[in-house]
Coordinates of N, CA and C in Angstrom, one line a residue:
X1 N -15.5 -15.3 -20.6 CA -13.7 -15.8 -20.2 C -14.7 -16.6 -18.7
X2 N -13.6 -17.8 -18.8 CA -14.0 -18.6 -17.6 C -13.9 -18.2 -16.3
X3 N -14.6 -18.7 -15.4 CA -14.2 -18.2 -13.9 C -13.1 -18.6 -13.7
X4 N -12.3 -18.0 -12.4 CA -11.0 -18.7 -11.9 C -11.2 -19.9 -11.4
X5 N -12.4 -20.6 -10.9 CA -12.4 -21.8 -10.5 C -12.6 -22.6 -11.3
X6 N -13.2 -22.4 -12.8 CA -13.0 -23.2 -13.7 C -11.5 -23.2 -14.4
X7 N -11.0 -22.1 -14.5 CA -9.5 -22.3 -15.0 C -8.5 -23.0 -14.3
X8 N -8.6 -22.9 -12.8 CA -8.0 -23.8 -11.9 C -8.1 -25.5 -12.0
X9 N -9.6 -25.4 -12.1 CA -10.2 -26.8 -12.2 C -9.5 -27.5 -13.7
X10 N -9.5 -26.6 -14.7 CA -9.0 -27.1 -16.0 C -7.5 -27.5 -15.9
X11 N -6.8 -26.4 -15.3 CA -5.5 -26.7 -15.0 C -5.0 -27.8 -14.3
X12 N -5.8 -28.0 -13.4 CA -5.1 -29.2 -12.4 C -5.6 -30.4 -13.1
X13 N -6.7 -30.5 -14.1 CA -6.8 -31.9 -15.1 C -5.8 -32.2 -15.8
X14 N -5.5 -30.7 -16.2 CA -4.3 -30.9 -17.4 C -3.2 -31.4 -16.9
X15 N -2.8 -31.0 -15.6 CA -1.4 -31.2 -15.2 C -1.4 -32.7 -14.7
X16 N -2.7 -33.1 -14.2 CA -2.6 -34.6 -13.7 C -3.0 -35.5 -15.0
X17 N -3.5 -35.2 -16.1 CA -3.7 -36.2 -16.8 C -2.3 -36.2 -18.0
X18 N -1.8 -35.3 -18.1 CA -0.8 -34.9 -19.2 C 0.4 -34.2 -18.7
X19 N 0.8 -34.6 -17.5 CA 2.1 -34.0 -17.0 C 3.3 -33.7 -17.8
X20 N 3.3 -34.5 -18.9 CA 4.8 -34.1 -19.7 C 4.3 -32.8 -20.6
X21 N 2.9 -32.6 -20.8 CA 2.5 -31.3 -21.6 C 1.9 -30.4 -21.1
X22 N 1.9 -30.5 -19.8 CA 0.9 -29.5 -18.9 C 1.5 -28.3 -18.9
X23 N 2.9 -28.0 -18.9 CA 3.4 -26.4 -19.0 C 3.2 -25.6 -20.2
X24 N 3.5 -26.5 -21.5 CA 3.4 -26.5 -22.7 C 1.8 -25.8 -23.0
X25 N 1.1 -26.7 -22.6 CA -0.5 -26.3 -22.8 C -0.9 -25.2 -22.1
X26 N -0.6 -25.2 -20.8 CA -0.9 -24.1 -19.9 C -0.5 -22.8 -20.5
X27 N 1.1 -22.5 -21.0 CA 1.6 -21.4 -21.5 C 0.5 -20.8 -22.9
X28 N 0.2 -21.8 -23.6 CA -0.5 -21.4 -24.8 C -2.1 -21.4 -24.6
X29 N -2.5 -21.3 -23.2 CA -4.0 -21.1 -22.8 C -4.4 -19.7 -23.3
X30 N -3.7 -18.6 -23.0 CA -4.6 -17.2 -23.0 C -3.9 -16.7 -24.3
X31 N -5.0 -16.9 -25.3 CA -4.7 -16.4 -26.9 C -5.4 -15.0 -26.9
X32 N -5.6 -14.3 -26.0 CA -6.5 -12.9 -26.3 C -5.3 -12.1 -27.0
X33 N -4.0 -12.1 -26.6 CA -2.9 -11.2 -27.1 C -2.3 -11.9 -28.0
X34 N -2.0 -10.9 -29.4 CA -1.2 -11.8 -30.4 C 0.5 -11.9 -29.7
X35 N 1.1 -12.8 -30.2 CA 2.6 -12.8 -30.0 C 3.2 -12.3 -31.1
X36 N 4.1 -11.0 -30.7 CA 4.9 -10.4 -31.5 C 6.3 -11.1 -31.7
X37 N 6.7 -11.8 -32.9 CA 7.8 -12.1 -33.1 C 8.6 -11.5 -33.9
X38 N 10.1 -11.7 -33.5 CA 10.9 -10.8 -34.2 C 11.6 -12.0 -35.4
X39 N 12.0 -11.4 -36.5 CA 12.7 -12.4 -37.3 C 14.0 -12.7 -36.9
X40 N 14.7 -14.0 -37.1 CA 16.0 -14.4 -36.7 C 17.0 -13.3 -37.1
X41 N 17.9 -13.1 -36.3 CA 18.9 -12.0 -36.5 C 18.1 -10.9 -36.5
X42 N 17.2 -10.3 -36.2 CA 16.6 -8.8 -36.0 C 16.8 -8.5 -34.5
X43 N 17.4 -7.6 -34.3 CA 17.7 -7.1 -33.2 C 16.8 -6.2 -32.7
X44 N 16.0 -6.4 -31.3 CA 14.9 -5.4 -31.1 C 15.5 -4.1 -30.2
X45 N 15.2 -3.3 -30.2 CA 15.8 -2.2 -29.3 C 14.6 -1.6 -28.4
X46 N 14.7 -1.5 -27.2 CA 13.9 -1.6 -26.1 C 14.2 0.0 -25.8
X47 N 13.6 1.0 -25.9 CA 14.1 2.5 -25.2 C 13.1 2.9 -24.0
X48 N 12.1 2.2 -23.8 CA 11.2 2.4 -22.7 C 10.3 1.5 -22.4
X49 N 9.8 1.2 -21.0 CA 8.7 0.3 -20.6 C 7.7 1.1 -20.3
X50 N 6.3 0.6 -20.6 CA 5.0 1.2 -20.3 C 4.2 0.2 -19.6
X51 N 3.7 0.4 -18.3 CA 3.0 -0.5 -17.9 C 1.5 0.4 -17.6
X52 N 0.3 -0.4 -17.9 CA -1.0 0.2 -17.9 C -1.5 -0.8 -16.8
X53 N -1.9 -0.4 -15.7 CA -2.3 -0.9 -14.4 C -3.8 -1.6 -14.7
X54 N -4.7 -0.8 -15.0 CA -5.9 -1.0 -15.3 C -5.9 -2.2 -16.3
X55 N -5.3 -2.2 -17.5 CA -5.3 -3.2 -18.6 C -4.4 -4.5 -18.3
X56 N -3.6 -4.4 -17.2 CA -2.8 -5.4 -16.7 C -1.8 -6.0 -17.5
X57 N -1.0 -5.0 -18.4 CA -0.2 -4.9 -19.4 C 1.0 -4.0 -19.2
X58 N 2.0 -4.8 -19.8 CA 3.5 -4.5 -19.4 C 3.7 -4.4 -21.1
X59 N 4.3 -3.2 -21.4 CA 4.8 -3.2 -23.0 C 6.2 -2.6 -23.1
X60 N 6.8 -3.3 -23.8 CA 8.3 -2.9 -24.2 C 8.2 -1.9 -25.5
X61 N 8.7 -1.2 -25.5 CA 8.7 -0.1 -26.3 C 9.8 0.4 -27.3
X62 N 9.8 0.7 -28.5 CA 10.7 1.4 -29.1 C 10.1 2.5 -29.7
X63 N 10.5 3.7 -29.2 CA 9.9 4.9 -29.7 C 8.3 4.8 -29.3
X64 N 7.4 4.8 -30.3 CA 6.0 4.6 -29.9 C 5.3 3.3 -30.3
X65 N 6.5 2.6 -30.8 CA 5.8 1.2 -31.2 C 6.2 0.4 -30.0
X66 N 5.2 -0.5 -30.1 CA 5.2 -1.6 -28.8 C 5.8 -2.9 -29.5
X67 N 7.0 -3.3 -29.0 CA 7.8 -4.6 -29.4 C 7.5 -5.6 -28.7
X68 N 6.9 -5.6 -27.8 CA 6.6 -6.8 -26.8 C 5.4 -6.5 -26.0
X69 N 4.5 -7.3 -25.3 CA 3.6 -7.2 -24.7 C 3.4 -8.2 -23.7
X70 N 3.2 -8.1 -22.4 CA 2.9 -8.9 -21.4 C 1.9 -8.9 -20.6
X71 N 1.3 -10.1 -20.1 CA 0.1 -9.9 -19.2 C 0.7 -10.0 -17.7
X72 N 0.4 -9.1 -17.0 CA 1.1 -8.8 -15.8 C 0.3 -9.3 -14.4
X73 N 0.8 -9.3 -13.3 CA 0.2 -9.2 -12.0 C 0.7 -8.0 -11.3
X74 N -0.2 -7.6 -10.3 CA 0.1 -6.5 -9.5 C 0.2 -6.6 -8.3
X75 N 0.1 -5.6 -7.4 CA 0.0 -5.8 -5.9 C -1.2 -6.4 -5.5
X76 N -1.4 -6.8 -4.3 CA -2.8 -7.4 -3.8 C -3.9 -6.0 -3.9
X77 N -3.4 -5.0 -3.5 CA -4.3 -3.7 -3.6 C -4.3 -2.9 -4.8
X78 N -4.5 -3.3 -6.1 CA -3.8 -2.5 -7.3 C -4.4 -1.3 -7.6
X79 N -5.2 -0.8 -7.2 CA -6.0 0.5 -7.5 C -5.2 1.8 -6.7
X80 N -4.8 2.8 -7.3 CA -4.3 3.9 -7.0 C -2.6 3.9 -6.8
X81 N -2.1 5.1 -6.7 CA -0.5 5.1 -6.4 C -0.2 4.5 -5.1
X82 N 1.2 3.9 -4.9 CA 1.5 3.4 -3.5 C 1.8 4.6 -3.0
X83 N 1.4 4.3 -1.6 CA 1.5 5.5 -0.7 C 2.5 5.5 0.6
X84 N 2.6 3.9 1.0 CA 3.2 3.8 2.2 C 3.6 2.3 2.0
X85 N 4.7 2.1 2.7 CA 5.3 0.7 3.1 C 4.2 -0.4 3.2
X86 N 3.8 -1.6 2.7 CA 2.8 -2.4 3.3 C 1.4 -2.1 2.7
X87 N 1.4 -1.1 1.6 CA -0.2 -0.8 1.4 C -0.7 -1.7 0.0
X88 N 0.4 -2.5 -0.3 CA 0.3 -3.6 -1.4 C -0.2 -3.0 -2.7
X89 N 0.2 -1.7 -3.0 CA 0.1 -0.9 -4.1 C 1.1 -1.0 -5.0
X90 N 0.9 -1.0 -6.1 CA 2.2 -0.7 -7.5 C 2.1 0.6 -7.7
X91 N 3.2 1.2 -7.4 CA 3.3 2.9 -7.7 C 3.0 3.5 -9.2
X92 N 2.6 4.2 -9.3 CA 2.4 5.2 -10.5 C 3.0 6.2 -11.0
X93 N 3.7 6.4 -12.0 CA 4.4 7.6 -12.4 C 5.6 7.1 -13.3
X94 N 6.5 8.1 -13.4 CA 7.8 7.8 -14.1 C 8.8 7.5 -13.4
X95 N 9.4 6.4 -13.5 CA 11.0 5.9 -12.7 C 11.9 5.5 -13.8
X96 N 12.8 4.7 -13.3 CA 13.7 4.2 -14.1 C 14.2 2.7 -13.4
X97 N 14.4 1.8 -14.5 CA 14.8 0.4 -14.0 C 16.2 0.4 -14.1
X98 N 16.7 0.5 -12.7 CA 18.2 1.0 -12.4 C 18.9 0.0 -12.1
X99 N 18.8 -1.2 -11.7 CA 19.5 -2.5 -11.7 C 18.8 -3.9 -11.5
X100 N 19.2 -4.7 -11.5 CA 18.9 -6.3 -11.4 C 19.4 -7.2 -10.6
X101 N 18.8 -8.3 -10.2 CA 19.1 -9.1 -9.3 C 18.8 -10.6 -9.7
X102 N 19.7 -11.2 -10.1 CA 19.7 -12.9 -10.7 C 19.4 -13.8 -9.6
X103 N 19.7 -13.2 -8.4 CA 19.5 -14.4 -7.0 C 18.6 -13.7 -6.3
X104 N 17.5 -13.2 -6.7 CA 16.2 -12.8 -5.7 C 15.3 -13.7 -5.2
X105 N 14.5 -13.8 -4.5 CA 13.7 -14.7 -4.0 C 12.6 -15.0 -5.0
X106 N 12.4 -14.3 -6.3 CA 11.6 -14.5 -7.2 C 12.5 -14.7 -8.4
X107 N 11.8 -15.2 -9.3 CA 12.5 -15.6 -10.5 C 13.2 -14.5 -11.2
X108 N 14.5 -14.0 -11.1 CA 15.2 -12.9 -11.4 C 14.2 -11.3 -11.0
X109 N 14.7 -10.5 -11.0 CA 14.2 -9.2 -10.9 C 14.9 -8.0 -11.2
X110 N 14.3 -7.0 -11.5 CA 14.6 -5.8 -12.2 C 14.1 -4.5 -11.1
X111 N 14.6 -4.0 -10.8 CA 14.5 -2.9 -9.8 C 14.0 -1.8 -10.3
X112 N 12.9 -1.1 -9.9 CA 12.2 0.2 -10.2 C 12.4 1.1 -9.2
X113 N 12.8 2.5 -9.8 CA 13.6 3.4 -9.0 C 12.6 4.0 -8.0
X114 N 11.5 3.4 -7.5 CA 10.5 3.7 -6.6 C 11.4 3.7 -5.2
X115 N 11.3 4.7 -4.1 CA 10.4 5.9 -4.4 C 11.1 7.2 -4.9
X116 N 10.6 8.1 -5.5 CA 11.1 9.0 -6.0 C 10.9 10.2 -4.7
X117 N 11.6 11.3 -4.9 CA 11.7 12.4 -3.7 C 10.3 12.7 -3.5
X118 N 9.5 13.0 -4.6 CA 7.8 13.3 -4.0 C 7.3 11.9 -3.4
X119 N 7.6 10.9 -3.5 CA 7.0 9.7 -3.1 C 7.4 9.9 -1.7
X120 N 8.6 10.0 -1.5 CA 9.2 9.9 0.0 C 8.6 11.0 1.0
X121 N 8.3 12.4 0.3 CA 8.0 13.3 0.9 C 6.4 13.3 1.2
X122 N 5.5 12.6 0.3 CA 4.0 12.4 0.6 C 4.1 11.2 1.7
X123 N 4.8 10.2 1.8 CA 4.9 9.2 2.9 C 5.5 9.8 4.4
X124 N 6.1 10.6 4.0 CA 6.8 11.3 5.5 C 5.7 12.2 5.9
X125 N 5.0 12.9 5.2 CA 4.1 14.0 5.7 C 2.8 13.3 6.3
X126 N 2.7 11.8 6.1 CA 1.9 10.9 6.3 C 2.3 10.4 7.9
X127 N 3.7 10.6 8.2 CA 4.2 9.7 9.2 C 4.8 8.2 8.9
X128 N 4.9 8.0 7.5 CA 5.2 6.6 7.1 C 6.1 6.5 6.3
X129 N 6.6 5.2 6.5 CA 7.9 5.1 5.3 C 7.2 4.8 3.9
X130 N 7.9 5.4 2.8 CA 7.1 5.1 1.5 C 7.6 3.4 1.0
X131 N 8.3 2.8 1.7 CA 8.7 1.4 1.3 C 9.7 1.4 0.0
X132 N 9.9 0.4 -0.6 CA 10.9 0.3 -1.8 C 10.8 -1.2 -2.0
X133 N 12.1 -1.5 -3.0 CA 12.4 -2.6 -3.3 C 11.3 -3.0 -4.4
X134 N 10.7 -2.3 -5.2 CA 9.4 -2.5 -6.0 C 10.2 -2.9 -7.4
X135 N 9.9 -4.1 -7.8 CA 10.8 -4.9 -9.0 C 9.8 -5.4 -10.0
X136 N 9.9 -5.8 -11.0 CA 9.3 -6.4 -12.2 C 10.3 -7.7 -12.0
X137 N 9.5 -9.0 -11.8 CA 10.1 -10.2 -11.6 C 9.0 -11.4 -12.0
X138 N 9.6 -12.4 -12.0 CA 8.8 -13.8 -12.5 C 8.3 -14.5 -11.3
X139 N 7.9 -15.8 -11.0 CA 7.2 -16.3 -10.1 C 8.1 -16.6 -8.8
X140 N 7.7 -16.8 -7.5 CA 8.4 -17.2 -6.7 C 9.3 -18.4 -6.9
X141 N 10.5 -18.3 -6.4 CA 11.4 -19.4 -6.8 C 10.6 -20.7 -6.2
X142 N 10.8 -21.8 -6.9 CA 10.1 -23.0 -6.3 C 8.6 -23.3 -6.8
X143 N 8.2 -22.0 -7.3 CA 6.5 -22.1 -7.9 C 6.5 -22.4 -9.4
X144 N 7.3 -22.7 -10.1 CA 7.1 -23.1 -11.5 C 6.1 -23.9 -11.9
X145 N 5.8 -24.9 -11.0 CA 4.9 -26.2 -11.4 C 3.5 -25.6 -10.9
X146 N 3.3 -24.6 -10.4 CA 1.8 -24.0 -10.1 C 2.0 -22.4 -10.9
X147 N 2.5 -22.2 -11.9 CA 2.6 -21.0 -12.6 C 1.1 -20.7 -12.9
X148 N 0.3 -21.8 -13.6 CA -1.2 -21.7 -13.5 C -1.9 -20.9 -12.7
X149 N -1.6 -21.2 -11.3 CA -2.4 -20.7 -10.2 C -2.1 -19.3 -10.1
X150 N -1.2 -18.5 -10.5 CA -0.8 -17.2 -10.2 C -1.3 -16.4 -11.7
X151 N -1.6 -16.8 -12.9 CA -2.1 -16.2 -14.1 C -3.5 -15.8 -13.6
X152 N -3.2 -14.2 -13.9 CA -4.8 -13.4 -13.7 C -5.0 -13.1 -12.6
X153 N -4.0 -13.3 -11.4 CA -4.1 -12.7 -10.0 C -3.5 -11.8 -9.8
X154 N -3.9 -10.8 -9.0 CA -2.8 -9.6 -8.3 C -2.4 -10.5 -7.1
X155 N -1.2 -10.9 -7.1 CA -0.7 -11.6 -5.8 C 0.7 -11.0 -5.0
X156 N 1.2 -10.2 -5.9 CA 2.6 -9.2 -5.3 C 2.0 -8.4 -4.2
X157 N 3.2 -7.9 -3.5 CA 3.1 -6.6 -2.4 C 3.3 -5.4 -2.9
X158 N 3.3 -5.0 -4.2 CA 3.3 -4.0 -5.1 C 4.4 -4.1 -6.3
X159 N 4.6 -5.3 -6.5 CA 5.6 -5.4 -7.7 C 4.8 -5.6 -8.8
X160 N 5.5 -5.7 -10.1 CA 4.9 -6.2 -11.1 C 5.6 -7.7 -11.6
X161 N 4.5 -8.4 -11.7 CA 5.0 -9.7 -11.8 C 4.5 -10.4 -13.3
X162 N 5.8 -11.3 -14.0 CA 5.1 -12.0 -15.0 C 5.5 -13.4 -14.9
X163 N 5.5 -14.2 -15.8 CA 6.2 -15.8 -15.7 C 7.4 -15.8 -15.9
X164 N 8.0 -16.6 -15.7 CA 9.6 -17.0 -15.7 C 9.9 -16.9 -17.4
X165 N 9.2 -17.5 -18.1 CA 9.6 -17.4 -19.6 C 9.6 -15.9 -20.1
X166 N 8.7 -15.1 -19.9 CA 8.6 -13.9 -20.1 C 9.8 -12.9 -19.3
X167 N 10.0 -13.3 -18.2 CA 11.0 -12.3 -17.3 C 12.4 -12.8 -17.8
X168 N 12.7 -14.1 -18.7 CA 14.0 -14.3 -19.3 C 14.0 -13.3 -20.5
X169 N 12.8 -13.0 -21.3 CA 12.7 -12.2 -22.4 C 13.3 -10.5 -22.0
X170 N 12.3 -10.1 -21.0 CA 12.6 -8.9 -20.6 C 14.1 -8.6 -20.1
X171 N 14.4 -9.6 -19.2 CA 15.8 -9.4 -18.7 C 16.7 -9.2 -19.7
X172 N 16.7 -9.8 -21.0 CA 17.4 -9.8 -22.3 C 17.3 -8.6 -22.9
X173 N 16.1 -8.1 -23.2 CA 15.7 -7.1 -24.1 C 15.8 -5.6 -23.3
X174 N 15.9 -5.7 -21.9 CA 15.7 -4.3 -21.3 C 17.0 -3.9 -20.3
X175 N 17.7 -2.9 -20.8 CA 18.7 -2.6 -20.1 C 18.8 -1.5 -18.9
X176 N 19.7 -1.9 -18.1 CA 19.7 -1.0 -16.7 C 19.7 0.5 -17.3
X177 N 18.7 1.4 -16.6 CA 18.6 2.9 -16.9 C 17.7 3.0 -18.0
X178 N 16.9 2.0 -18.5 CA 15.6 2.4 -19.2 C 14.5 3.1 -18.3
X179 N 13.9 4.1 -19.1 CA 12.8 4.5 -18.2 C 11.5 3.7 -18.2
X180 N 10.9 3.6 -17.2 CA 9.6 3.1 -17.2 C 8.4 4.0 -16.7
X181 N 7.5 4.0 -17.4 CA 6.3 4.8 -16.9 C 5.0 3.8 -16.2
X182 N 4.1 4.1 -15.3 CA 3.4 3.0 -15.1 C 2.2 4.0 -14.7
X183 N 1.2 3.7 -15.5 CA -0.2 4.4 -15.4 C -1.3 3.4 -14.8
X184 N -2.1 4.5 -14.3 CA -3.3 3.7 -13.6 C -4.1 2.8 -14.2

């Protein structure tokens, strides 16, 4: 795998040399995961979401079958369960995707029901706030032209981020009330 510096320099070269094709080329750059396509007219049912932090993957599931898989970015401090507000960790455990915001500071966002009662108690025992507003979201608004710079980096404050095209797909396929499991 090329270094981050090599990938950024390549992305800058492509963007500068071929501006009309740069976003299309960059979107196709990561070929490690196969694209799972559905047939026209086939409806996908997503009954749960699984996040595997260590693998940096978000899976849309129908039963035990993976129907979509996405490369994700996590909080700046990704190891371990979120303990308190500001620790820049992504929580681990079982939650619900309970509401969405089409006008957030990031390209669309779907809220994760963190903190649970246990999360609140743990933080309060330390005399801290557990935080909140943990979301699945796209890129920061206005950063679309710099999407390549976010790829492969953990850059959120504890949220789960995907690119904007993937966020559109997740937005359409996942209903409010869908359970989400986030594993180490």
